[in-house]
Amino acid sequence: MADDGYRPRPPQDDDLRNAIERLAVFVAKNGPDFEKMTMEKQEGNPKFAFLYGGPFNEYYRYCVEREVHMIHGNGHPPHPGNVGPGPSQPESEFMRKMNSQKEHLHQQITDSERNLKAHLDSIPAMKEAQVAQAVILSESQKMTQILANVNFDVNPLGSMLDQLNSGKCSKDLVSSSRKWIFEHCNTDQLREVVLTYLLSRVKDAQANDNFRLNVLYVINDWAYQW
């Protein structure tokens, strides 16, 4: 752009002139958003009247475009007739980085909100599962204590029940389980202990329906002949 020697008149006040020229440098480097931010911040401040079309606005626009040309490799100062209503230079690297960071931060906030909602939605189910697990653990500990108190080993019966629950559901296994109970439960105390043990196995979350049915058959036969 050719320089015809024209230059808008700067303010005689050195402080005002310095303020205009410093702001022009920042706007040229950081883009229109910086000017907009400054206008919002300084609205009503008479020292920045040049931003709103007041005195020395022409000089301010001249300085902005001059700095833009300096930054982009054309050191000639512009003619004021070519100075638009505001800087229209390409977005600076600084502003590109800032916008990228804002988008990244916004995405992080969105993801965090989504994760928090999913966590809050899962709390009732988690609590229910925790309560169920606590009940199972409590009953298991209670059963262990009962067996320890009477010094009674139910592992042979437990092994047969495990086979029943694994799908090896045969009449021989059912018969063997019933026979073991009859042979080893020869007191009311032991009968009560084994009955409690059988019921705990039926209530086990890992027990399948066929297993529960067969254990109930065993209990029914045993109770009938008790």
mmCIF file of C-alpha atoms in Angstrom:
data_model
loop_
_atom_site.group_PDB
_atom_site.id
_atom_site.type_symbol
_atom_site.label_atom_id
_atom_site.label_comp_id
_atom_site.label_asym_id
_atom_site.label_seq_id
_atom_site.Cartn_x
_atom_site.Cartn_y
_atom_site.Cartn_z
ATOM 1 C CA MET A 1 0.000 0.000 0.000
ATOM 2 C CA ALA A 2 1.507 3.318 -1.035
ATOM 3 C CA ASP A 3 2.138 6.011 1.547
ATOM 4 C CA ASP A 4 0.870 9.446 0.399
ATOM 5 C CA GLY A 5 2.335 11.096 3.487
ATOM 6 C CA TYR A 6 -0.985 11.725 5.188
ATOM 7 C CA ARG A 7 -1.181 10.997 8.887
ATOM 8 C CA PRO A 8 -4.094 11.781 11.219
ATOM 9 C CA ARG A 9 -3.335 14.292 13.909
ATOM 10 C CA PRO A 10 -2.340 12.614 17.202
ATOM 11 C CA PRO A 11 -3.453 14.023 20.551
ATOM 12 C CA GLN A 12 -1.165 16.571 22.179
ATOM 13 C CA ASP A 13 -1.618 14.826 25.520
ATOM 14 C CA ASP A 14 1.285 12.383 25.715
ATOM 15 C CA ASP A 15 -0.553 10.047 28.095
ATOM 16 C CA LEU A 16 -3.535 9.778 25.764
ATOM 17 C CA ARG A 17 -1.306 9.295 22.755
ATOM 18 C CA ASN A 18 0.628 6.528 24.513
ATOM 19 C CA ALA A 19 -2.625 4.864 25.565
ATOM 20 C CA ILE A 20 -3.933 4.912 21.981
ATOM 21 C CA GLU A 21 -0.726 3.545 20.498
ATOM 22 C CA ARG A 22 -0.310 0.823 23.142
ATOM 23 C CA LEU A 23 -3.896 -0.337 22.692
ATOM 24 C CA ALA A 24 -3.437 -0.337 18.904
ATOM 25 C CA VAL A 25 -0.458 -2.688 19.281
ATOM 26 C CA PHE A 26 -2.455 -5.117 21.438
ATOM 27 C CA VAL A 27 -5.468 -5.049 19.118
ATOM 28 C CA ALA A 28 -3.282 -5.620 16.065
ATOM 29 C CA LYS A 29 -1.628 -8.617 17.722
ATOM 30 C CA ASN A 30 -4.639 -10.195 19.417
ATOM 31 C CA GLY A 31 -7.485 -9.429 17.067
ATOM 32 C CA PRO A 32 -10.954 -7.859 17.185
ATOM 33 C CA ASP A 33 -11.964 -9.826 20.274
ATOM 34 C CA PHE A 34 -9.383 -7.937 22.303
ATOM 35 C CA GLU A 35 -10.786 -4.610 21.123
ATOM 36 C CA LYS A 36 -14.317 -5.770 21.935
ATOM 37 C CA MET A 37 -13.234 -6.857 25.402
ATOM 38 C CA THR A 38 -11.575 -3.483 26.004
ATOM 39 C CA MET A 39 -14.681 -1.616 24.850
ATOM 40 C CA GLU A 40 -16.844 -3.612 27.244
ATOM 41 C CA LYS A 41 -14.435 -3.000 30.095
ATOM 42 C CA GLN A 42 -13.898 0.726 29.471
ATOM 43 C CA GLU A 43 -17.458 1.683 28.562
ATOM 44 C CA GLY A 44 -18.214 5.108 30.010
ATOM 45 C CA ASN A 45 -14.539 5.925 30.588
ATOM 46 C CA PRO A 46 -13.853 9.311 28.889
ATOM 47 C CA LYS A 47 -10.169 8.442 28.449
ATOM 48 C CA PHE A 48 -11.219 5.750 25.973
ATOM 49 C CA ALA A 49 -13.720 7.854 24.016
ATOM 50 C CA PHE A 50 -11.580 7.277 20.905
ATOM 51 C CA LEU A 51 -12.747 3.640 20.936
ATOM 52 C CA TYR A 52 -16.363 4.681 20.437
ATOM 53 C CA GLY A 53 -15.934 7.192 17.602
ATOM 54 C CA GLY A 54 -14.938 10.099 19.832
ATOM 55 C CA PRO A 55 -11.957 12.442 19.414
ATOM 56 C CA PHE A 56 -8.852 10.820 17.918
ATOM 57 C CA ASN A 57 -10.750 7.740 16.738
ATOM 58 C CA GLU A 58 -9.252 8.292 13.297
ATOM 59 C CA TYR A 59 -5.755 8.332 14.761
ATOM 60 C CA TYR A 60 -6.505 5.158 16.745
ATOM 61 C CA ARG A 61 -7.721 3.352 13.600
ATOM 62 C CA TYR A 62 -4.675 4.583 11.748
ATOM 63 C CA CYS A 63 -2.394 3.153 14.483
ATOM 64 C CA VAL A 64 -4.186 -0.179 14.472
ATOM 65 C CA GLU A 65 -3.855 -0.659 10.732
ATOM 66 C CA ARG A 66 -0.276 0.558 10.811
ATOM 67 C CA GLU A 67 0.562 -2.121 13.388
ATOM 68 C CA VAL A 68 -1.294 -4.748 11.364
ATOM 69 C CA HIS A 69 0.797 -3.922 8.319
ATOM 70 C CA MET A 70 3.954 -3.988 10.407
ATOM 71 C CA ILE A 71 3.076 -7.428 11.779
ATOM 72 C CA HIS A 72 2.207 -8.884 8.379
ATOM 73 C CA GLY A 73 5.243 -7.593 6.563
ATOM 74 C CA ASN A 74 4.128 -4.307 5.048
ATOM 75 C CA GLY A 75 5.782 -1.498 6.925
ATOM 76 C CA HIS A 76 4.066 1.350 5.049
ATOM 77 C CA PRO A 77 1.540 3.233 7.150
ATOM 78 C CA PRO A 78 -1.970 3.066 5.673
ATOM 79 C CA HIS A 79 -3.991 5.894 4.219
ATOM 80 C CA PRO A 80 -6.794 6.798 6.636
ATOM 81 C CA GLY A 81 -9.348 6.417 3.863
ATOM 82 C CA ASN A 82 -8.601 2.693 3.911
ATOM 83 C CA VAL A 83 -9.041 2.368 7.646
ATOM 84 C CA GLY A 84 -12.219 0.446 8.331
ATOM 85 C CA PRO A 85 -14.440 0.541 11.366
ATOM 86 C CA GLY A 86 -12.194 -1.875 13.166
ATOM 87 C CA PRO A 87 -9.221 -4.213 12.702
ATOM 88 C CA SER A 88 -9.941 -7.050 10.307
ATOM 89 C CA GLN A 89 -6.578 -8.816 10.378
ATOM 90 C CA PRO A 90 -6.395 -12.615 10.479
ATOM 91 C CA GLU A 91 -6.823 -14.219 13.862
ATOM 92 C CA SER A 92 -3.526 -14.202 15.733
ATOM 93 C CA GLU A 93 -1.766 -17.343 16.916
ATOM 94 C CA PHE A 94 -2.454 -16.253 20.482
ATOM 95 C CA MET A 95 -6.205 -16.028 19.859
ATOM 96 C CA ARG A 96 -6.220 -19.370 18.052
ATOM 97 C CA LYS A 97 -4.584 -21.003 21.053
ATOM 98 C CA MET A 98 -6.981 -19.303 23.444
ATOM 99 C CA ASN A 99 -10.011 -20.436 21.440
ATOM 100 C CA SER A 100 -8.634 -23.959 21.239
ATOM 101 C CA GLN A 101 -8.099 -24.025 24.995
ATOM 102 C CA LYS A 102 -11.627 -22.726 25.598
ATOM 103 C CA GLU A 103 -13.096 -25.455 23.392
ATOM 104 C CA HIS A 104 -10.996 -28.089 25.144
ATOM 105 C CA LEU A 105 -12.053 -26.807 28.572
ATOM 106 C CA HIS A 106 -15.699 -26.730 27.520
ATOM 107 C CA GLN A 107 -15.444 -30.349 26.367
ATOM 108 C CA GLN A 108 -13.834 -31.345 29.665
ATOM 109 C CA ILE A 109 -16.666 -29.682 31.597
ATOM 110 C CA THR A 110 -19.266 -31.439 29.433
ATOM 111 C CA ASP A 111 -17.565 -34.812 29.931
ATOM 112 C CA SER A 112 -17.285 -34.236 33.685
ATOM 113 C CA GLU A 113 -20.976 -33.368 33.950
ATOM 114 C CA ARG A 114 -21.890 -36.483 31.959
ATOM 115 C CA ASN A 115 -19.684 -38.701 34.141
ATOM 116 C CA LEU A 116 -21.093 -37.163 37.317
ATOM 117 C CA LYS A 117 -24.668 -37.777 36.157
ATOM 118 C CA ALA A 118 -23.855 -41.387 35.286
ATOM 119 C CA HIS A 119 -22.263 -41.854 38.707
ATOM 120 C CA LEU A 120 -25.239 -40.325 40.514
ATOM 121 C CA ASP A 121 -27.642 -42.474 38.494
ATOM 122 C CA SER A 122 -25.714 -45.604 39.463
ATOM 123 C CA ILE A 123 -25.672 -44.885 43.212
ATOM 124 C CA PRO A 124 -29.075 -46.513 44.006
ATOM 125 C CA ALA A 125 -28.091 -49.719 42.194
ATOM 126 C CA MET A 126 -24.671 -49.671 43.859
ATOM 127 C CA LYS A 127 -26.244 -49.260 47.292
ATOM 128 C CA GLU A 128 -28.667 -52.098 46.640
ATOM 129 C CA ALA A 129 -25.828 -54.369 45.532
ATOM 130 C CA GLN A 130 -23.739 -53.375 48.552
ATOM 131 C CA VAL A 131 -26.604 -54.123 50.934
ATOM 132 C CA ALA A 132 -27.204 -57.505 49.310
ATOM 133 C CA GLN A 133 -23.505 -58.321 49.510
ATOM 134 C CA ALA A 134 -23.398 -57.276 53.160
ATOM 135 C CA VAL A 135 -26.353 -59.549 53.966
ATOM 136 C CA ILE A 136 -24.713 -62.498 52.205
ATOM 137 C CA LEU A 137 -21.440 -61.895 54.024
ATOM 138 C CA SER A 138 -23.215 -61.606 57.367
ATOM 139 C CA GLU A 139 -25.105 -64.859 56.856
ATOM 140 C CA SER A 140 -21.947 -66.634 55.737
ATOM 141 C CA GLN A 141 -20.075 -65.465 58.823
ATOM 142 C CA LYS A 142 -22.989 -66.479 61.018
ATOM 143 C CA MET A 143 -23.061 -69.956 59.459
ATOM 144 C CA THR A 144 -19.316 -70.369 59.932
ATOM 145 C CA GLN A 145 -19.644 -69.413 63.587
ATOM 146 C CA ILE A 146 -22.519 -71.857 64.153
ATOM 147 C CA LEU A 147 -20.531 -74.740 62.657
ATOM 148 C CA ALA A 148 -17.487 -73.804 64.711
ATOM 149 C CA ASN A 149 -19.538 -73.738 67.913
ATOM 150 C CA VAL A 150 -20.727 -77.325 67.469
ATOM 151 C CA ASN A 151 -17.454 -78.510 65.910
ATOM 152 C CA PHE A 152 -19.324 -80.005 62.959
ATOM 153 C CA ASP A 153 -17.795 -80.537 59.505
ATOM 154 C CA VAL A 154 -20.254 -80.085 56.642
ATOM 155 C CA ASN A 155 -17.614 -80.112 53.904
ATOM 156 C CA PRO A 156 -18.600 -83.580 52.595
ATOM 157 C CA LEU A 157 -22.211 -82.435 52.286
ATOM 158 C CA GLY A 158 -21.075 -79.123 50.815
ATOM 159 C CA SER A 159 -19.070 -80.949 48.145
ATOM 160 C CA MET A 160 -22.129 -82.922 47.060
ATOM 161 C CA LEU A 161 -24.237 -79.768 47.002
ATOM 162 C CA ASP A 162 -21.610 -78.033 44.864
ATOM 163 C CA GLN A 163 -21.905 -80.833 42.326
ATOM 164 C CA LEU A 164 -25.671 -80.482 42.323
ATOM 165 C CA ASN A 165 -25.368 -76.754 41.708
ATOM 166 C CA SER A 166 -22.859 -77.225 38.894
ATOM 167 C CA GLY A 167 -25.431 -79.091 36.818
ATOM 168 C CA LYS A 168 -24.632 -82.661 37.853
ATOM 169 C CA CYS A 169 -28.138 -83.129 39.065
ATOM 170 C CA SER A 170 -28.601 -86.883 39.467
ATOM 171 C CA LYS A 171 -30.719 -89.064 41.677
ATOM 172 C CA ASP A 172 -27.555 -90.582 43.119
ATOM 173 C CA LEU A 173 -26.281 -87.191 44.286
ATOM 174 C CA VAL A 174 -29.619 -86.299 45.819
ATOM 175 C CA SER A 175 -29.796 -89.695 47.482
ATOM 176 C CA SER A 176 -26.211 -89.443 48.752
ATOM 177 C CA SER A 177 -26.878 -85.998 50.216
ATOM 178 C CA ARG A 178 -29.973 -87.220 51.996
ATOM 179 C CA LYS A 179 -28.152 -90.309 53.275
ATOM 180 C CA TRP A 180 -25.257 -88.213 54.642
ATOM 181 C CA ILE A 181 -27.690 -86.013 56.537
ATOM 182 C CA PHE A 182 -29.496 -88.951 58.096
ATOM 183 C CA GLU A 183 -26.232 -90.595 59.151
ATOM 184 C CA HIS A 184 -24.556 -87.539 60.668
ATOM 185 C CA CYS A 185 -27.402 -85.516 62.137
ATOM 186 C CA ASN A 186 -28.196 -87.639 65.148
ATOM 187 C CA THR A 187 -29.074 -84.856 67.599
ATOM 188 C CA ASP A 188 -31.572 -82.034 67.505
ATOM 189 C CA GLN A 189 -28.749 -79.515 67.670
ATOM 190 C CA LEU A 190 -26.983 -80.979 64.621
ATOM 191 C CA ARG A 191 -30.256 -81.260 62.728
ATOM 192 C CA GLU A 192 -30.921 -77.578 63.357
ATOM 193 C CA VAL A 193 -27.384 -76.672 62.271
ATOM 194 C CA VAL A 194 -27.620 -78.636 59.006
ATOM 195 C CA LEU A 195 -31.078 -77.264 58.271
ATOM 196 C CA THR A 196 -29.713 -73.737 58.698
ATOM 197 C CA TYR A 197 -26.813 -74.632 56.426
ATOM 198 C CA LEU A 198 -29.113 -76.020 53.716
ATOM 199 C CA LEU A 199 -31.304 -72.925 53.820
ATOM 200 C CA SER A 200 -28.242 -70.699 53.503
ATOM 201 C CA ARG A 201 -27.211 -72.631 50.386
ATOM 202 C CA VAL A 202 -30.676 -72.207 48.896
ATOM 203 C CA LYS A 203 -30.527 -68.429 49.457
ATOM 204 C CA ASP A 204 -27.074 -68.166 47.894
ATOM 205 C CA ALA A 205 -27.163 -65.805 44.896
ATOM 206 C CA GLN A 206 -25.109 -68.293 42.861
ATOM 207 C CA ALA A 207 -27.571 -71.139 43.392
ATOM 208 C CA ASN A 208 -29.572 -72.103 40.310
ATOM 209 C CA ASP A 209 -33.264 -72.969 40.313
ATOM 210 C CA ASN A 210 -32.790 -76.727 39.859
ATOM 211 C CA PHE A 211 -30.360 -76.808 42.752
ATOM 212 C CA ARG A 212 -32.778 -74.956 45.016
ATOM 213 C CA LEU A 213 -35.583 -77.314 44.051
ATOM 214 C CA ASN A 214 -33.530 -80.436 44.796
ATOM 215 C CA VAL A 215 -32.318 -79.100 48.137
ATOM 216 C CA LEU A 216 -35.897 -78.328 49.103
ATOM 217 C CA TYR A 217 -36.832 -81.899 48.148
ATOM 218 C CA VAL A 218 -34.059 -83.170 50.433
ATOM 219 C CA ILE A 219 -35.262 -80.966 53.288
ATOM 220 C CA ASN A 220 -38.845 -82.088 52.757
ATOM 221 C CA ASP A 221 -37.934 -85.805 52.793
ATOM 222 C CA TRP A 222 -35.731 -85.307 55.809
ATOM 223 C CA ALA A 223 -38.413 -83.396 57.701
ATOM 224 C CA TYR A 224 -40.976 -86.086 56.886
ATOM 225 C CA GLN A 225 -38.754 -88.796 58.378
ATOM 226 C CA TRP A 226 -37.332 -86.693 61.218
#
